[in-house]
C-alpha cells in the first residue's frame, strides 16, 4: 500500500534537504551540544576531585543526561518558532499564498502539514545529537527507555512551539513580526503563568497558594522540570521543592491531588497538547479564505456606514 504524504510536508522537506542551511544548522547544533558536554564533564570532574581522591567519576556521569537534555530543549524552543513563523507569512511575502489556497487541501491540512514538517526538521537535529546523548547512557547507567521518553517530550515541545509559530505566521503579514509575536507568547507561557501563584502568595502572606499552580499546567518549563525529576529521582518536583508533598492546607484540593506521583506530568502534557491544537485550529480559521472574505466584507460595510453618516451630517 502506497503511503500518501501531505503535499506541504513533502514540499518543505524537499526544499530543506536541498539547502545548505540544514547542514550548517546541524553543525551549529552539534557544536553547542559538544560544548555543553565538555563543560558539564569538566564541572563533574572538578566536583569529584574535591570530594574523592581516587578521581572515579563514573557514578556522577549520570548528570550528563539532564545537562544535554536541557541544552537540546532550549535549542528546540528557540529555533522552532523561527522555522515556523515564516511558514504562512513567507508565502504572503513571496506572493504564493493565494496559489497555495487554490489547491485541494483544506486550511487545517495546510496548517497541520506546516507543523509536521517543522517537527520532522527538529527530529533531524535530535537524531544528530543522539551519539552525544548516548554517552550519558553508556557510562551513566540510565535505561534506554528514558531516551525514548525524552524524544517524545521533544516532539511535544516541537508541536507546541510549531503551532505557536504557525498561529503567529497566519495573523502577521511579515515574518519578523511573526517571530516577535511568537516569543511574546513564549513570555506568557513561561513567565506570566507564575503570576497567579506569586500574587496568591503575597495575598496570603505566604501561607497558601490555593489553586493558582494549576496555571502552570500549560507551562512547558514546569513540565520539563517535573519530567526530569521523575526520570532521575522518581519523585515529584513539587514535593522535592518543599521537602515533602504539599499539605492540604497550603494548596487547594485539586492541586494537592495532582502533586502526587506522575499525575501532574501526564496532565500537563495533555494540557500542552490541547493548547497546541487550539493554536492550529485558530491558524486554520485565519488561513481559510472564506473567513477572511467575510471579515473583509464586514469591515467594508462598516466603513460605508460611517461614510454615509458623515455625508448626512455634512
Coordinates of C-alpha atoms in Angstrom, one line a residue:
X1 CA 0.0 0.0 0.0
X2 CA 1.4 3.4 -1.0
X3 CA 1.7 6.0 1.8
X4 CA 0.0 9.3 0.9
X5 CA 2.2 12.1 2.1
X6 CA 0.8 15.6 2.9
X7 CA 2.0 17.7 -0.1
X8 CA 3.1 20.5 2.3
X9 CA 5.3 18.1 4.2
X10 CA 6.8 16.7 1.1
X11 CA 7.5 20.0 -0.5
X12 CA 9.0 21.5 2.7
X13 CA 11.3 18.5 3.3
X14 CA 12.5 18.6 -0.3
X15 CA 13.3 22.3 -0.1
X16 CA 15.1 21.7 3.3
X17 CA 17.1 18.8 2.0
X18 CA 18.4 20.8 -0.9
X19 CA 19.5 23.7 1.2
X20 CA 22.9 24.1 2.9
X21 CA 21.1 25.9 5.7
X22 CA 20.2 22.5 7.2
X23 CA 23.8 21.3 7.1
X24 CA 25.1 24.4 8.8
X25 CA 22.3 24.2 11.3
X26 CA 23.2 20.6 12.2
X27 CA 26.8 21.7 12.6
X28 CA 26.0 24.5 14.9
X29 CA 23.6 22.2 16.9
X30 CA 26.3 19.6 17.3
X31 CA 28.9 22.2 18.3
X32 CA 26.6 23.6 21.1
X33 CA 26.0 20.1 22.4
X34 CA 29.7 19.2 22.4
X35 CA 30.5 22.4 24.3
X36 CA 27.7 21.6 26.8
X37 CA 29.0 18.1 27.2
X38 CA 32.6 19.2 27.8
X39 CA 31.6 21.9 30.2
X40 CA 29.4 19.5 32.2
X41 CA 32.2 16.9 32.2
X42 CA 34.7 19.5 33.5
X43 CA 32.3 20.6 36.3
X44 CA 31.7 16.9 37.3
X45 CA 35.4 16.2 37.3
X46 CA 36.2 19.3 39.4
X47 CA 33.5 18.4 42.0
X48 CA 34.5 14.8 42.1
X49 CA 38.2 15.7 42.7
X50 CA 37.2 17.9 45.6
X51 CA 35.4 15.1 47.3
X52 CA 37.3 11.9 46.2
X53 CA 41.0 11.5 45.8
X54 CA 40.5 8.4 43.5
X55 CA 39.0 10.5 40.7
X56 CA 36.4 7.9 39.9
X57 CA 33.6 10.0 38.2
X58 CA 31.5 7.2 36.7
X59 CA 28.9 7.4 39.4
X60 CA 28.4 11.1 38.6
X61 CA 28.2 10.9 34.9
X62 CA 24.5 10.2 35.1
X63 CA 24.1 14.0 35.4
X64 CA 25.3 14.4 31.8
X65 CA 21.8 13.4 30.7
X66 CA 19.9 16.3 32.2
X67 CA 22.5 18.8 31.1
X68 CA 22.5 17.7 27.5
X69 CA 18.7 17.3 27.5
X70 CA 18.2 20.8 28.8
X71 CA 20.6 22.2 26.2
X72 CA 18.5 20.4 23.5
X73 CA 15.2 21.6 24.9
X74 CA 16.5 25.2 24.9
X75 CA 17.7 25.0 21.3
X76 CA 14.5 23.4 20.1
X77 CA 12.4 26.0 22.0
X78 CA 14.4 28.8 20.3
X79 CA 14.6 27.6 16.7
X80 CA 11.1 26.1 16.2
X81 CA 9.3 29.4 16.2
X82 CA 11.9 30.8 13.9
X83 CA 11.3 27.9 11.5
X84 CA 7.5 28.0 11.6
X85 CA 6.9 31.8 12.0
X86 CA 7.7 32.3 8.3
X87 CA 5.6 29.4 7.0
X88 CA 2.4 31.4 6.2
X89 CA 3.8 35.0 6.3
X90 CA 6.6 33.9 4.0
X91 CA 4.1 32.7 1.5
X92 CA 2.4 36.1 1.6
X93 CA 5.8 37.9 1.2
X94 CA 6.6 35.7 -1.9
X95 CA 3.0 36.2 -3.2
X96 CA 2.4 32.5 -3.3
X97 CA -0.2 32.4 -0.6
X98 CA -3.2 32.6 -2.9
X99 CA -1.7 29.9 -5.1
X100 CA -1.4 27.6 -2.1
X101 CA -5.1 28.3 -1.2
X102 CA -6.2 27.2 -4.7
X103 CA -5.1 23.6 -4.1
X104 CA -7.5 20.9 -2.9
X105 CA -6.0 21.0 0.6
X106 CA -8.2 22.3 3.4
X107 CA -6.8 25.1 5.6
X108 CA -6.4 22.6 8.5
X109 CA -4.4 20.3 6.3
X110 CA -2.1 23.2 5.3
X111 CA -1.5 24.2 8.9
X112 CA -1.1 20.6 10.0
X113 CA 1.4 20.0 7.2
X114 CA 3.5 23.0 8.2
X115 CA 3.6 21.9 11.8
X116 CA 4.5 18.3 10.9
X117 CA 7.3 19.4 8.6
X118 CA 8.7 21.6 11.4
X119 CA 8.6 18.6 13.8
X120 CA 10.4 16.4 11.3
X121 CA 13.1 19.0 10.8
X122 CA 13.5 19.2 14.6
X123 CA 13.8 15.4 14.8
X124 CA 16.7 15.7 12.3
X125 CA 18.6 17.8 14.9
X126 CA 17.6 15.4 17.8
X127 CA 18.8 12.4 15.8
X128 CA 22.0 14.2 15.1
X129 CA 22.6 14.7 18.8
X130 CA 21.9 11.0 19.7
X131 CA 25.6 9.9 19.7
X132 CA 26.4 12.6 22.2
X133 CA 23.3 11.8 24.3
X134 CA 24.2 8.1 24.2
X135 CA 27.4 8.7 26.1
X136 CA 25.4 9.6 29.3
X137 CA 23.5 6.3 28.9
X138 CA 26.6 4.1 28.3
X139 CA 28.6 5.4 31.2
X140 CA 25.8 6.8 33.4
X141 CA 23.7 3.8 34.0
X142 CA 20.4 5.2 32.7
X143 CA 17.8 3.0 31.0
X144 CA 17.4 3.3 27.2
X145 CA 13.7 3.8 27.7
X146 CA 14.5 7.2 29.2
X147 CA 15.9 8.3 25.9
X148 CA 12.6 7.3 24.2
X149 CA 10.6 9.3 26.7
X150 CA 12.9 12.3 26.1
X151 CA 12.3 12.1 22.4
X152 CA 8.5 12.0 23.0
X153 CA 8.8 15.1 25.2
X154 CA 10.8 16.9 22.5
X155 CA 8.1 16.1 19.9
X156 CA 5.5 17.5 22.3
X157 CA 7.6 20.7 22.7
X158 CA 8.1 20.9 18.9
X159 CA 4.3 20.6 18.3
X160 CA 3.5 23.4 20.8
X161 CA 6.3 25.7 19.5
X162 CA 5.4 24.9 15.9
X163 CA 1.7 25.6 16.4
X164 CA 2.5 28.9 18.1
X165 CA 4.7 29.9 15.2
X166 CA 2.1 28.9 12.6
X167 CA -0.6 30.8 14.6
X168 CA 1.5 34.0 14.6
X169 CA 2.5 33.5 11.0
X170 CA -1.1 33.3 10.0
X171 CA -2.0 36.5 11.7
X172 CA 1.0 38.5 10.7
X173 CA 2.0 39.8 7.2
X174 CA 5.7 39.9 7.9
X175 CA 7.9 37.1 9.1
X176 CA 9.8 39.2 11.6
X177 CA 6.6 40.3 13.2
X178 CA 5.5 36.7 13.5
X179 CA 8.8 35.8 15.2
X180 CA 8.4 38.6 17.7
X181 CA 4.8 37.7 18.4
X182 CA 5.9 34.0 18.9
X183 CA 8.4 34.9 21.6
X184 CA 5.7 37.2 23.2
X185 CA 3.5 34.0 23.6
X186 CA 6.6 32.3 25.0
X187 CA 6.8 35.0 27.6
X188 CA 3.2 34.5 28.5
X189 CA 3.6 30.7 28.8
X190 CA 7.0 30.5 30.5
X191 CA 6.8 33.6 32.8
X192 CA 3.3 35.0 33.2
X193 CA 1.8 31.7 34.3
X194 CA 3.7 32.1 37.6
X195 CA 2.0 35.4 38.3
X196 CA -1.2 33.9 39.8
X197 CA 0.9 31.8 42.2
X198 CA 3.0 34.8 43.2
X199 CA 0.0 37.0 43.7
X200 CA -1.7 34.4 45.8
X201 CA 1.4 34.0 48.0
X202 CA 1.6 37.8 48.5
X203 CA -2.1 38.0 49.3
X204 CA -2.0 35.2 51.9
X205 CA 1.4 36.3 53.3
X206 CA 3.0 33.0 52.1
X207 CA 0.5 30.7 53.9
X208 CA -1.2 29.2 50.8
X209 CA -1.3 29.3 47.0
X210 CA -4.7 27.8 46.6
X211 CA -5.4 26.5 43.1
X212 CA -3.1 29.1 41.5
X213 CA -0.5 26.5 40.5
X214 CA -3.0 25.0 38.1
X215 CA -2.0 27.7 35.6
X216 CA 1.4 26.1 35.5
X217 CA -0.1 23.0 33.7
X218 CA 0.4 24.8 30.4
X219 CA 4.0 25.9 31.3
X220 CA 6.5 23.8 29.3
X221 CA 9.3 24.8 31.6
X222 CA 7.5 23.3 34.7
X223 CA 6.6 20.3 32.6
X224 CA 10.2 19.6 31.8
X225 CA 11.3 20.2 35.4
X226 CA 8.7 17.6 36.5
X227 CA 9.8 15.2 33.7
X228 CA 13.5 15.3 34.7
X229 CA 12.6 14.9 38.4
X230 CA 10.5 11.9 37.8
X231 CA 13.2 10.4 35.5
X232 CA 16.2 11.0 37.7
X233 CA 14.7 10.6 41.2
X234 CA 11.2 9.1 40.8
X235 CA 9.8 12.0 42.9
X236 CA 7.6 15.0 42.0
X237 CA 9.3 18.3 41.7
X238 CA 6.6 19.9 43.9
X239 CA 7.4 17.6 46.7
X240 CA 11.1 18.0 46.3
X241 CA 10.9 21.8 46.5
X242 CA 9.2 21.8 49.9
X243 CA 11.0 18.7 51.4
X244 CA 7.7 16.8 51.3
X245 CA 4.5 16.7 49.3
X246 CA 2.1 19.7 49.6
X247 CA -0.1 19.7 52.6
X248 CA -3.9 20.1 52.0
X249 CA -3.8 23.5 53.8
X250 CA -1.0 25.0 51.7
X251 CA -2.7 24.4 48.4
X252 CA -6.2 23.7 47.0
X253 CA -7.7 20.2 47.0
X254 CA -7.2 19.7 43.2
X255 CA -3.5 20.9 43.3
X256 CA -2.8 18.7 46.3
X257 CA -4.1 15.6 44.4
X258 CA -2.1 16.4 41.3
X259 CA 1.1 16.8 43.2
X260 CA 1.4 13.0 43.8
X261 CA 3.2 10.6 41.6
X262 CA 3.2 11.2 37.8
X263 CA -0.3 12.7 37.6
X264 CA 0.9 16.3 37.1
X265 CA 3.3 15.3 34.4
X266 CA 0.8 13.5 32.3
X267 CA -2.0 16.1 32.8
X268 CA 0.5 18.9 31.9
X269 CA 1.4 17.0 28.7
X270 CA -2.3 16.7 27.8
X271 CA -2.9 20.4 28.5
X272 CA 0.1 21.4 26.4
X273 CA -1.1 19.2 23.5
X274 CA -4.7 20.7 23.7
X275 CA -3.2 24.2 23.7
X276 CA -1.1 23.3 20.6
X277 CA -4.2 22.1 18.7
X278 CA -6.1 25.2 19.7
X279 CA -3.3 27.3 18.1
X280 CA -3.5 25.2 15.0
X281 CA -7.3 25.5 14.8
X282 CA -7.1 29.2 15.2
X283 CA -4.4 29.4 12.5
X284 CA -6.6 27.3 10.1
X285 CA -9.5 29.6 10.7
X286 CA -7.4 32.6 9.8
X287 CA -6.0 30.9 6.7
X288 CA -9.4 29.9 5.5
X289 CA -10.2 32.4 2.7
X290 CA -14.0 32.3 3.5
X291 CA -13.4 33.7 6.9
X292 CA -11.0 36.3 5.5
X293 CA -13.5 37.4 2.9
X294 CA -16.3 37.5 5.5
X295 CA -14.2 39.7 7.8
X296 CA -13.3 42.0 4.9
X297 CA -16.9 42.3 3.8
X298 CA -18.0 43.3 7.3
X299 CA -15.2 45.8 7.5
X300 CA -16.2 47.3 4.1
X301 CA -19.9 47.6 5.2
X302 CA -18.8 49.3 8.4
X303 CA -16.7 51.8 6.5
X304 CA -19.5 52.5 4.2
X305 CA -21.9 53.0 7.1
X306 CA -19.5 55.6 8.7
X307 CA -19.1 57.3 5.3
X308 CA -22.9 57.5 4.8
X309 CA -23.3 59.0 8.3
X310 CA -20.6 61.6 7.6
X311 CA -22.3 62.6 4.3
X312 CA -25.7 63.0 6.1
X313 CA -24.1 65.1 8.8
X314 CA -22.5 67.3 6.1

